[in-house]
Amino acid sequence: PHIFAFYLAFLAALTLTLLLSAKTKKEITIFATCYLVFVACLLFTFSRGGYLGWLAGTCTILLLRRKEHRTKSLVAILIGVLLVGTIISSPVVGRLFSSFDTGEGSNVGRLVIWQDAFGRMAERPFGVGLGNYASEFDPRATGRTPITAHNLYLDTGVELGIAGLIVFLVFMLFGAR
């Protein structure tokens, strides 16, 4: 759900950009509807990273376009939607704030997995093999056990090794140009 959440946050940012550039009432309606659908779907992923990505993307777009007249009114509307959404979706807000609770079960589990992944990268700098982290972490795990490092970079590093991680990062840098 986390990669899907980031995809939805990206689509929301894209449609927000299109909404701010819309000229006709029909375009505004279409892009506003798409934006709300993407944000609603994002909320149901319960991905804290996705929420933070969406908030960061929305703030960045609004800051970059803050001088436009339409953006000022849209900011007021979005703040209203966020406030109403926050009040209505208290489980979502609770999930977001639980990101900072080091005693919360999901966070404790992630810290254990991250420590394990770092340790395995140090032990096996050439990686454990693509898709093999689950069986390395838990020898009883089958090929379909959904154990990952819960971090794309750590997952890539532990499975493909340090060289594979560097190649991945280089591709990411070229893609960002």
Coordinates of N, CA, C and O in Angstrom, one line a residue, residues 1-4 6 45-50 95 104-118 121 133-134 137 145-159:
P1 N 0.8 -1.2 0.0 CA 0.0 0.0 0.0 C 0.8 1.3 0.0 O 0.4 2.3 -0.4
H2 N 2.1 1.2 0.4 CA 2.9 2.4 0.6 C 3.3 3.0 -0.8 O 3.2 4.2 -1.1
I3 N 3.7 2.1 -1.7 CA 4.1 2.5 -3.0 C 2.9 3.1 -3.7 O 2.9 4.1 -4.4
F4 N 1.7 2.4 -3.6 CA 0.5 2.9 -4.1 C 0.1 4.2 -3.6 O -0.4 5.1 -4.3
F6 N 2.2 6.5 -2.5 CA 3.0 7.6 -3.1 C 2.6 7.8 -4.5 O 2.7 9.0 -5.0
T45 N -5.4 4.2 2.2 CA -4.2 3.4 2.3 C -3.6 3.3 3.7 O -2.9 2.3 3.9
F46 N -3.9 4.2 4.5 CA -3.4 4.3 5.9 C -1.9 4.3 5.9 O -1.2 3.7 6.7
S47 N -1.3 4.9 4.8 CA 0.2 5.0 4.7 C 0.6 6.3 5.2 O 0.4 7.3 4.6
R48 N 1.3 6.3 6.3 CA 1.8 7.6 6.9 C 2.7 8.3 6.0 O 2.7 9.5 5.8
G49 N 3.6 7.5 5.3 CA 4.5 8.1 4.4 C 3.8 8.8 3.2 O 4.2 9.8 2.7
G50 N 2.7 8.1 2.8 CA 1.9 8.6 1.7 C 1.3 10.0 2.1 O 1.2 10.9 1.3
R95 N -3.5 7.8 12.8 CA -2.4 7.0 12.2 C -1.2 7.9 11.8 O -0.1 7.4 12.0
E104 N 4.8 2.4 19.5 CA 3.7 1.8 18.7 C 4.2 0.6 18.0 O 5.4 0.5 17.5
G105 N 3.4 -0.5 17.9 CA 3.9 -1.8 17.4 C 4.4 -1.8 16.0 O 5.5 -2.4 15.8
S106 N 3.8 -1.1 15.1 CA 4.3 -1.0 13.7 C 5.7 -0.4 13.7 O 6.6 -0.8 12.9
N107 N 5.8 0.7 14.4 CA 7.1 1.4 14.5 C 8.2 0.6 15.1 O 9.3 0.5 14.6
V108 N 7.9 -0.1 16.1 CA 8.9 -1.0 16.8 C 9.3 -2.1 15.8 O 10.5 -2.4 15.6
G109 N 8.3 -2.7 15.1 CA 8.6 -3.7 14.1 C 9.5 -3.2 13.0 O 10.5 -3.9 12.5
R110 N 9.2 -2.0 12.5 CA 10.0 -1.4 11.5 C 11.5 -1.2 11.9 O 12.4 -1.4 11.2
L111 N 11.6 -0.7 13.1 CA 13.0 -0.4 13.6 C 13.8 -1.7 13.7 O 15.0 -1.7 13.4
V112 N 13.1 -2.8 14.1 CA 13.8 -4.1 14.2 C 14.2 -4.5 12.8 O 15.3 -5.0 12.5
I113 N 13.3 -4.4 11.8 CA 13.6 -4.8 10.4 C 14.7 -3.9 9.8 O 15.5 -4.4 9.1
W114 N 14.6 -2.6 10.1 CA 15.7 -1.7 9.6 C 17.0 -2.1 10.1 O 18.0 -2.1 9.4
Q115 N 17.1 -2.4 11.4 CA 18.4 -2.8 12.0 C 18.9 -4.1 11.4 O 20.1 -4.2 11.1
D116 N 18.0 -5.0 11.2 CA 18.3 -6.3 10.6 C 18.8 -6.1 9.2 O 19.8 -6.7 8.7
A117 N 18.1 -5.2 8.4 CA 18.5 -5.0 7.0 C 19.9 -4.3 6.9 O 20.8 -4.7 6.1
F118 N 20.2 -3.4 7.8 CA 21.5 -2.7 7.8 C 22.6 -3.8 8.2 O 23.7 -3.8 7.6
M121 N 23.2 -6.0 5.2 CA 24.0 -5.3 4.2 C 25.5 -5.3 4.6 O 26.3 -5.4 3.7
Y133 N 15.0 -11.5 0.8 CA 15.1 -10.9 2.2 C 14.1 -11.6 3.1 O 14.5 -11.8 4.3
A134 N 12.9 -11.9 2.7 CA 11.9 -12.5 3.6 C 12.5 -13.8 4.2 O 12.4 -14.0 5.4
F137 N 15.3 -13.0 6.7 CA 14.8 -12.5 7.9 C 14.1 -13.5 8.8 O 14.3 -13.6 10.0
T145 N 5.6 -14.7 1.5 CA 5.6 -14.0 2.8 C 5.9 -12.6 2.6 O 6.9 -12.2 2.0
P146 N 5.0 -11.7 3.0 CA 5.2 -10.2 2.7 C 6.1 -9.5 3.6 O 5.7 -8.6 4.3
I147 N 7.3 -10.0 3.8 CA 8.3 -9.3 4.6 C 9.2 -8.5 3.7 O 9.9 -9.1 2.8
T148 N 9.3 -7.2 4.0 CA 10.2 -6.3 3.3 C 10.9 -5.5 4.3 O 10.5 -5.5 5.5
A149 N 11.9 -4.7 3.9 CA 12.6 -3.8 4.8 C 11.8 -2.6 5.1 O 12.2 -1.7 5.9
H150 N 10.6 -2.4 4.4 CA 9.8 -1.2 4.6 C 10.5 0.1 4.3 O 10.2 1.1 4.9
N151 N 11.4 0.0 3.4 CA 12.1 1.2 2.9 C 12.7 0.7 1.6 O 13.5 -0.2 1.5
L152 N 12.3 1.4 0.5 CA 12.7 1.0 -0.8 C 14.3 0.9 -0.9 O 14.8 0.0 -1.5
Y153 N 15.0 1.9 -0.4 CA 16.4 1.9 -0.5 C 17.1 0.8 0.3 O 18.0 0.1 -0.2
L154 N 16.6 0.6 1.5 CA 17.1 -0.5 2.3 C 16.8 -1.9 1.7 O 17.6 -2.8 1.6
D155 N 15.6 -2.0 1.1 CA 15.2 -3.2 0.5 C 16.1 -3.5 -0.7 O 16.5 -4.6 -0.9
T156 N 16.3 -2.5 -1.5 CA 17.2 -2.6 -2.7 C 18.6 -3.0 -2.2 O 19.2 -3.9 -2.8
G157 N 19.1 -2.3 -1.2 CA 20.5 -2.5 -0.8 C 20.7 -3.9 -0.2 O 21.7 -4.6 -0.5
V158 N 19.7 -4.4 0.6 CA 19.9 -5.7 1.2 C 19.7 -6.8 0.2 O 20.4 -7.9 0.3
E159 N 18.9 -6.7 -0.8 CA 18.7 -7.7 -1.8 C 19.7 -7.7 -2.9 O 20.1 -8.7 -3.4

